[in-house]
Short mmCIF file of C-alpha atoms in Angstrom, two decimals:
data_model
loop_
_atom_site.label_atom_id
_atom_site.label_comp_id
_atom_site.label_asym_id
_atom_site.label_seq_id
_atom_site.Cartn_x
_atom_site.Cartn_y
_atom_site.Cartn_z
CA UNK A 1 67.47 304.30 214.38
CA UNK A 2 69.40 307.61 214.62
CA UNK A 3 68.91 309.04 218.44
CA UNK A 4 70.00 312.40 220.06
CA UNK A 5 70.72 312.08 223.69
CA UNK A 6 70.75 315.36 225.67
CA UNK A 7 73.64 314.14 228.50
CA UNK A 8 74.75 310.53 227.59
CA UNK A 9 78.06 310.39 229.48
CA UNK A 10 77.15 309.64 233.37
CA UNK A 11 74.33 307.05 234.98
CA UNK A 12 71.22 307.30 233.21
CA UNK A 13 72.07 309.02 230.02
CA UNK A 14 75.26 306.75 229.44
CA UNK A 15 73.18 303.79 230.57
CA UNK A 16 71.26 305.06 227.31
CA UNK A 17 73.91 305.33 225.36
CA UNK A 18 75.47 302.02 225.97
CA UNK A 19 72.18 300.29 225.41
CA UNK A 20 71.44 302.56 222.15
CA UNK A 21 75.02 301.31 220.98
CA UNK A 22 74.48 297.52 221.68
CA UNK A 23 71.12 297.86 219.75
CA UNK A 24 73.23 298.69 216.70
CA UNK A 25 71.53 302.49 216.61
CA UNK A 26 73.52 305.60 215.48
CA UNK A 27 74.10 307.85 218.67
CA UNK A 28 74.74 311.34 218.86
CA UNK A 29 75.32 312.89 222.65
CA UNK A 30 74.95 316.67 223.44
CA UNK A 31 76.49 318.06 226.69
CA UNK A 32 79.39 320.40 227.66
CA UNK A 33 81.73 317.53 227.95
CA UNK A 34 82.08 318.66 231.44
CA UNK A 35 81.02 315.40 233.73
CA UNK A 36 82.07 312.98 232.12
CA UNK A 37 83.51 311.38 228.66
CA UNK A 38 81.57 310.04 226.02
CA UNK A 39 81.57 306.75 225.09
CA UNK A 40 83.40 305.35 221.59
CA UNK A 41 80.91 305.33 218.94
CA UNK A 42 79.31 308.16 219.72
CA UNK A 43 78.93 311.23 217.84
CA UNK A 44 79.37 313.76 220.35
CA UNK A 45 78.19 317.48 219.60
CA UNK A 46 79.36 320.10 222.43
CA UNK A 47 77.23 322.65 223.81
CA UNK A 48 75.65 324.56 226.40
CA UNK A 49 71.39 323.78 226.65
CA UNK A 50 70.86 327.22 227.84
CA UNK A 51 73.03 329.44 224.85
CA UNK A 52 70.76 329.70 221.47
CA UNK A 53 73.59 329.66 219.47
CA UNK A 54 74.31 326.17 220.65
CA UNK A 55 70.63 324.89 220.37
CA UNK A 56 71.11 325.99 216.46
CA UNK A 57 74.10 324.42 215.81
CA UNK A 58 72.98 321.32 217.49
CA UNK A 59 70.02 321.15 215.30
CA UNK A 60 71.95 321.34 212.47
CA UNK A 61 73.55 317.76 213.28
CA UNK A 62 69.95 316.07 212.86
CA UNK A 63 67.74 315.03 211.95
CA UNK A 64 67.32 312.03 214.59
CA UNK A 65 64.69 309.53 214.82
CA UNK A 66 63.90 310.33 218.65
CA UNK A 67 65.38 312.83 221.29
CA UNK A 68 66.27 310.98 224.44
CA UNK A 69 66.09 313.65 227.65
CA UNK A 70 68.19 313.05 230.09
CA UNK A 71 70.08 315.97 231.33
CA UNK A 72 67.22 318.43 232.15
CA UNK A 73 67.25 317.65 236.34
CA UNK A 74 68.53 321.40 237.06
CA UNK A 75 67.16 322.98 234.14
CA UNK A 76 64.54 325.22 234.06
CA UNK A 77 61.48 324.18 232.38
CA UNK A 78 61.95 327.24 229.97
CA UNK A 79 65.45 325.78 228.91
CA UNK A 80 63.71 322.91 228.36
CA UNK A 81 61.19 324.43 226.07
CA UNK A 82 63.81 326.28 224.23
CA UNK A 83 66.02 322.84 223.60
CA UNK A 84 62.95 320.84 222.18
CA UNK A 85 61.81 323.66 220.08
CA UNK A 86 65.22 323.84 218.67
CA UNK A 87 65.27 320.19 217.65
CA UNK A 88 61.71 319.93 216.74
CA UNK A 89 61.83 319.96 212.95
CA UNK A 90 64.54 317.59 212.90
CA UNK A 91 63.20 314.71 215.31
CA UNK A 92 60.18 312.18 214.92
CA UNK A 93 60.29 311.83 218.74
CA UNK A 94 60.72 313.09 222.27
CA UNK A 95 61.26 311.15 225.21
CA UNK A 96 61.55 313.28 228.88
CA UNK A 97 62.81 311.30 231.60
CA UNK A 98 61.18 313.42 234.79
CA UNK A 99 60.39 311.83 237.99
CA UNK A 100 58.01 310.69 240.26
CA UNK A 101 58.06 314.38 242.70
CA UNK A 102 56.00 316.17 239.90
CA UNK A 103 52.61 314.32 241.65
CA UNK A 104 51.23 316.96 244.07
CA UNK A 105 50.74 313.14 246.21
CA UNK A 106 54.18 312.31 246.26
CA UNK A 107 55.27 310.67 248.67
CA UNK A 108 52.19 311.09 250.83
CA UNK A 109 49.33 309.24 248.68
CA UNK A 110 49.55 306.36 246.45
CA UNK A 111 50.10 307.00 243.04
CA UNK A 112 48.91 306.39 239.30
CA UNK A 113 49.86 308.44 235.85
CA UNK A 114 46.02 309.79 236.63
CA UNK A 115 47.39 311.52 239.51
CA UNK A 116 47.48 315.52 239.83
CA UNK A 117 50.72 316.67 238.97
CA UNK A 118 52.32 319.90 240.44
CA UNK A 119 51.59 323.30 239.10
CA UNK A 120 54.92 323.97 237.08
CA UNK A 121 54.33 326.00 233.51
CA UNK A 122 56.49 325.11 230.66
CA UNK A 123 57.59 328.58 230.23
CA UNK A 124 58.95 329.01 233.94
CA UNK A 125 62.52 330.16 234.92
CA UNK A 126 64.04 328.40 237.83
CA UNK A 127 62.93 330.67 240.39
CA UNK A 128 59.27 329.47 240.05
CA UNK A 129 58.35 327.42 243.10
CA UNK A 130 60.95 328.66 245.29
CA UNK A 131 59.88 328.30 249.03
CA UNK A 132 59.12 331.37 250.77
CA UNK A 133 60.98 332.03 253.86
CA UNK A 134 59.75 330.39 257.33
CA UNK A 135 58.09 327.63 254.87
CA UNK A 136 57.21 324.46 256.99
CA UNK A 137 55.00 322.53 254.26
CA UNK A 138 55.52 320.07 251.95
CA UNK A 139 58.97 320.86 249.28
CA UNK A 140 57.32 321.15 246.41
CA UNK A 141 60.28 323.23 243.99
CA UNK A 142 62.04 320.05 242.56
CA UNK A 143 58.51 318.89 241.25
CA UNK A 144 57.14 322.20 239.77
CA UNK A 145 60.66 322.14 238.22
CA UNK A 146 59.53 318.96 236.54
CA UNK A 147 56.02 318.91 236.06
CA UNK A 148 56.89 322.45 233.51
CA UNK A 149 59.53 320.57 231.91
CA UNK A 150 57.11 317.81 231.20
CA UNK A 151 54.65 320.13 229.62
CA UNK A 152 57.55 321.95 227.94
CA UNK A 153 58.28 318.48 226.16
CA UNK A 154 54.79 318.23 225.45
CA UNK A 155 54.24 321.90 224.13
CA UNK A 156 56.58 321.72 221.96
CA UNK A 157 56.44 318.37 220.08
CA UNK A 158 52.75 317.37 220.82
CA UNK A 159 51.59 315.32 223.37
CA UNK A 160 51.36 312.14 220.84
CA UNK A 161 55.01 312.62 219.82
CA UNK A 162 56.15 313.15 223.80
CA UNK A 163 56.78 309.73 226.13
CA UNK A 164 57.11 310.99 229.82
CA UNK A 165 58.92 308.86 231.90
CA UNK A 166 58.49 309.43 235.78
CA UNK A 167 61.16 306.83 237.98
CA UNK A 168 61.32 307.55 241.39
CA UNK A 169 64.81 305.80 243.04
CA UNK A 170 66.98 304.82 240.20
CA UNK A 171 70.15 302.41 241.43
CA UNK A 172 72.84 300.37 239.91
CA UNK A 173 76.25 300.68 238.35
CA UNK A 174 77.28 304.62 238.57
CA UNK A 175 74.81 305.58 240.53
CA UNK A 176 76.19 309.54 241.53
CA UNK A 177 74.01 309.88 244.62
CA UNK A 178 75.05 307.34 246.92
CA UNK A 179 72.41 305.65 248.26
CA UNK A 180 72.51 302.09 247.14
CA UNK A 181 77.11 302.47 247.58
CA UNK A 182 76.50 303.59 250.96
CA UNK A 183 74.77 300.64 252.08
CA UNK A 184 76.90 298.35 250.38
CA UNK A 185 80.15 299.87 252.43
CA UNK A 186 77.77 299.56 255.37
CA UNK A 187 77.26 296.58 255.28
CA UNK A 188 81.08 295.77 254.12
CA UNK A 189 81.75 297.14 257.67
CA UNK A 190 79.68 294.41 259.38
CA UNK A 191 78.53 294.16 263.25
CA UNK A 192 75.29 295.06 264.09
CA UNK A 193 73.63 296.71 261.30
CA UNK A 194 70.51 299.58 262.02
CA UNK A 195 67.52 298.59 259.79
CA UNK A 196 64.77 301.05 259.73
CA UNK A 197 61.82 300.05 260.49
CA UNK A 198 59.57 296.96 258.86
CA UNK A 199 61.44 294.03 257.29
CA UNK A 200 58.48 293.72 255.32
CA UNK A 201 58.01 297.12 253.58
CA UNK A 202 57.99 296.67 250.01
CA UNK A 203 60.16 299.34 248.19
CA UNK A 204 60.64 300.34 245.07
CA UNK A 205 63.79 301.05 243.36
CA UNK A 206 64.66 300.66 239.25
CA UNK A 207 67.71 299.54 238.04
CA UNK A 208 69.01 302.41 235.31
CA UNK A 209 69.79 299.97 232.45
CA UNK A 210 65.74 298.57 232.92
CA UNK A 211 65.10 302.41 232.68
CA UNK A 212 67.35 302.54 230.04
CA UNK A 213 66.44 300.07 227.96
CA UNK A 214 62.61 301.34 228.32
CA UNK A 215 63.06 304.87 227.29
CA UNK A 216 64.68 303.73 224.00
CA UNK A 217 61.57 301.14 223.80
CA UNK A 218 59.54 304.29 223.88
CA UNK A 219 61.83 305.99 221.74
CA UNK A 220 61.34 303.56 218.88
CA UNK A 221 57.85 303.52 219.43
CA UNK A 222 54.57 304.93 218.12
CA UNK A 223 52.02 307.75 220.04
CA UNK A 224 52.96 309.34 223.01
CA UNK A 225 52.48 308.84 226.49
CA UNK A 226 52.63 308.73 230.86
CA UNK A 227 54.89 305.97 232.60
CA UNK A 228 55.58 305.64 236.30
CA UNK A 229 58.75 303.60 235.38
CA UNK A 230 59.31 301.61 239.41
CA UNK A 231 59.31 298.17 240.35
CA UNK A 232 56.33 296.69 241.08
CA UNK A 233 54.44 297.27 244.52
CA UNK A 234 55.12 294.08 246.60
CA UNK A 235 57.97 292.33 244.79
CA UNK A 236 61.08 293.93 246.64
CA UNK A 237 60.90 294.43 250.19
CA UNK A 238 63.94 296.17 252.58
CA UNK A 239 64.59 293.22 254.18
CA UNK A 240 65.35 291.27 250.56
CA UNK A 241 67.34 294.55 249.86
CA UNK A 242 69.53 294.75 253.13
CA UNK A 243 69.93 291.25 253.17
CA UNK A 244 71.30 291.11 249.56
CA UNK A 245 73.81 294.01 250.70
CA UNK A 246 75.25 291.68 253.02
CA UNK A 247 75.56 288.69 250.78
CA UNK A 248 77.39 290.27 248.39
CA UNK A 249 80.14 292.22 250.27
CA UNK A 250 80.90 288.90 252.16
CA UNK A 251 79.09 290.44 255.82
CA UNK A 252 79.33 288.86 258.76
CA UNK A 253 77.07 292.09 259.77
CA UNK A 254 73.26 290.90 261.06
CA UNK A 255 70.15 294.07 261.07
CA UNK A 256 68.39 295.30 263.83
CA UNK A 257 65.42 296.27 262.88
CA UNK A 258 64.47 299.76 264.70
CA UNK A 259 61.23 300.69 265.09
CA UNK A 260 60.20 303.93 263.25
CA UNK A 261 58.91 305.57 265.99
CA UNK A 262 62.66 305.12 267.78
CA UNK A 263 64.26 306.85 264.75
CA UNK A 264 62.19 309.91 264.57
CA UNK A 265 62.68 309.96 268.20
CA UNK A 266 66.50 310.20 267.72
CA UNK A 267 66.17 312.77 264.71
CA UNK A 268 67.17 311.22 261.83
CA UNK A 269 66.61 312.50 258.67
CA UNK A 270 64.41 310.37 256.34
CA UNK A 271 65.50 309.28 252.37
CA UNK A 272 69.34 310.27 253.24
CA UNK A 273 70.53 309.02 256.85
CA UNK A 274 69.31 305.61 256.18
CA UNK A 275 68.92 305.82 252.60
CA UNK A 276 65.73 304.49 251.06
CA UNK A 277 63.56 304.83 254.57
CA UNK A 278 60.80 307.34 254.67
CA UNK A 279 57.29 307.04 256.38
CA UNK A 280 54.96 308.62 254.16
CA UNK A 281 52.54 306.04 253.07
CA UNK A 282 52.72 306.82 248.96
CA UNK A 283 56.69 306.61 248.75
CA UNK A 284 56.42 303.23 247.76
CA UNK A 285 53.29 302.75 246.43
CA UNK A 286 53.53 303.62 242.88
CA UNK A 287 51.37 301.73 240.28
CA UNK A 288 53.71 301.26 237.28
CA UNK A 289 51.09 298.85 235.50
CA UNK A 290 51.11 301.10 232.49
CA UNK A 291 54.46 300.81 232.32
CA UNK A 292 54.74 296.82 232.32
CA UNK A 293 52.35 296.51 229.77
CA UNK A 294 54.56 299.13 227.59
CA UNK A 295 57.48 296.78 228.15
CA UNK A 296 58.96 297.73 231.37
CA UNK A 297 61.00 294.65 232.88
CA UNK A 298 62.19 295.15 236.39
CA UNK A 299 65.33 292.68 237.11
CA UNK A 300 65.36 291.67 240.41
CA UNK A 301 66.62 294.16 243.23
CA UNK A 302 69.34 291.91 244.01
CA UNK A 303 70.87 291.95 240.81
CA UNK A 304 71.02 295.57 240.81
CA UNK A 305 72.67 295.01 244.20
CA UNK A 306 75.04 292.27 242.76
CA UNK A 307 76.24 294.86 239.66
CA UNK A 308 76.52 297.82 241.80
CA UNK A 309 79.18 295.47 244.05
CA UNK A 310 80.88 294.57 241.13
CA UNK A 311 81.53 297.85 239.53
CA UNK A 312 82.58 299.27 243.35
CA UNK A 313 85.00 296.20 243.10
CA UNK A 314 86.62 297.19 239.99
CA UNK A 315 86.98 300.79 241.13
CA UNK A 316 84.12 302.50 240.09
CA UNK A 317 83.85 305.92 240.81
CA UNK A 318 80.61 308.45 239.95
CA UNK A 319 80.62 311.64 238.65
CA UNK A 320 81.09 313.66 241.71
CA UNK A 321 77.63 315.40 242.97
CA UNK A 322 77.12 317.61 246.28
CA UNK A 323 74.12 314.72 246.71
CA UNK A 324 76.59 311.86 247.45
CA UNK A 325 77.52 313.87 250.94
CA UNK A 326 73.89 313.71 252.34
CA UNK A 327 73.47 310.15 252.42
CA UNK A 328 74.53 308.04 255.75
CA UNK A 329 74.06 307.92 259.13
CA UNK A 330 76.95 308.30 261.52
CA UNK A 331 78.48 305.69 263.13
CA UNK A 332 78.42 307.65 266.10
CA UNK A 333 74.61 308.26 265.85
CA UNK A 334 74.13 304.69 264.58
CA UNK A 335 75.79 303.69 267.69
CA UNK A 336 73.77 305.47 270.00
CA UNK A 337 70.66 304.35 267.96
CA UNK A 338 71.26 300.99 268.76
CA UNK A 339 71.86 301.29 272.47
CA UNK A 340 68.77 302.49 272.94
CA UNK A 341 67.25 300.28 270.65
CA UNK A 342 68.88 297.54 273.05
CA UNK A 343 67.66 299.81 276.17
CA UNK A 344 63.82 299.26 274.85
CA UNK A 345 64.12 295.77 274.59
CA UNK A 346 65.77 294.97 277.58
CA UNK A 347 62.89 296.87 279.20
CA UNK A 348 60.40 295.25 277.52
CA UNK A 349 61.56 291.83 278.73
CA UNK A 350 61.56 292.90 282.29
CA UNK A 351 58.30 293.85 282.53
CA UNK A 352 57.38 290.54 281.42
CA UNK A 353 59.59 288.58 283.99
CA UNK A 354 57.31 286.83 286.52
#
């Protein structure tokens, strides 16, 4: 197999690359070189997506087998259009790695690939979708973003030569946006640990080298297709996820689980104060079925945890993204959190002295 991978040198697309490499599969990378380095054995071409004259000279490196997107999160779906139809004559296949926000349900309703997706066209610049000022409904942009980049893929290969693959919370081993590192050094810390809400609640996160070794499964194979690509419902739940966090950094930390209702009380912000907790009811309900029957193999949450630790250990570092600064609660706030936390429960048993 000879595969083009648009990014290849941080998280998923390197992920891609590593796995594409191990398969024994020729591997060319385009990016600006910008982000991060290519790995050896790659053949790496250096462009911009958004210049033509790059898009020609790129195609001029093919042909490739399949065309492995992984780059496209802040282009616009137009850019997208342009790149495929560039490389369209000299690739058998396309597979777009988009993302669970291009369902209009996300996160409020549970999900399948039937679902409606968001209104983006695969023509639109990255102005389309912008929120109007004074805006207090649901943050749609990111997901019309994707949903035209999806039907750019599709418009310009053919929807049985496209494989969409929609992941909602990717972790593991260089994971740029901090969620899963953040707990880890959390719960590194120790002492009494805030746990949001319901030890129970089954979540949902992917590990990038299961996504990675699924999108070249796809890549190699025949007809096109829809994949929510997340763990199934029910398997991981926060508790297994928190508790793994403290296993592996050595914690003498123990959770207090907060009710819900206590932290939208205090104001904080769901998905990036304490990573991974939102109350909508469809953020974790996402039926990747389709998916599993394709091939998708989910490795256990903990794992994921386990690698993550390791490759923090050894000194790790992601390529540096503005996301990384949004995720974390204070340990000010977390402080105060817990005292009242502490507060209710104290009140709670006096009202049921005798």
């Amino acid at each position: 197999m000879r595969i083009l991978i648009l990014g290849g040198t941080w998280f998923l697309g390197r992920a891609v690359a590593e796995e594409a490499l191990r398969r024994g599969w020729a591997v060319s990378t385009f990016n600006r070189g910008q982000s991060g380095v290519d790995l050896a054995g790659v053949g790496a071409v250096r462009g911009d997506r958004t210049v033509a004259a790059d898009l020609v000279r790129l195609a001029g490196e093919g042909p490739w087998d399949a065309v492995v997107d992984t780059s496209s999160s802040a282009l616009a779906p137009r850019d997208v259009l342009a790149g495929a139809r560039a490389v369209e004559s000299v690739a058998g296949r396309y597979v777009y790695v988009s993302t669970v926000n291009a369902y209009r349900g996300w996160p409020d309703e549970p999900l399948t690939e039937d679902s409606e997706l968001l209104d983006g066209p695969p023509d639109a610049d990255a102005d389309y979708g912008r929120l109007p000022e004074g805006w207090d409904g649901p943050d749609w942009y990111y997901g019309r973003q994707k949903a035209g980049a999806e039907r750019a893929a599709v418009e310009a290969f053919g929807a049985d030569r496209v494989a969409v693959l929609r992941p909602g919370v990717i972790l593991g081993p260089g994971e740029y946006v901090g969620r899963l590192p953040w707990w880890l050094r959390r719960a590194q810390r120790g002492g009494q640990v805030l746990a949001p809400g319901r030890p129970s609640q089954s979540i949902q996160p992917v590990d990038v080298r299961d996504v990675a070794v699924f999108a070249l499964d796809q890549a190699a194979a025949a007809g096109g297709g829809e994949y929510n690509v997340v763990a199934p419902v029910g398997r991981e739940t926060m508790s297994g996820f928190l508790d793994a966090c403290l296993a592996v950094t050595g914690s003498e930390g123990h959770l207090a689980w907060v009710p819900e209702d206590l932290l939208v009380e205090h104001g904080v912000e769901q998905w990036t104060e304490l990573p991974l907790w939102r109350t909508h009811a469809g953020v974790w309900n996402i039926d990747s079925s389709r998916a599993q029957t394709a091939g998708l193999v989910c490795r256990p949450l903990a794992e994921t945890v386990e690698a993550t630790w390791a490759w923090l250990h050894r000194g790790g570092l992601p390529v540096q993204h503005p996301r990384w600064d949004e995720h974390g609660i204070s340990p000010e706030k977390e402080g105060r959190i817990l005292a009242a936390f502490a507060r209710r429960a104290s009140s709670a048993l006096d009202g049921k002295a005798p």
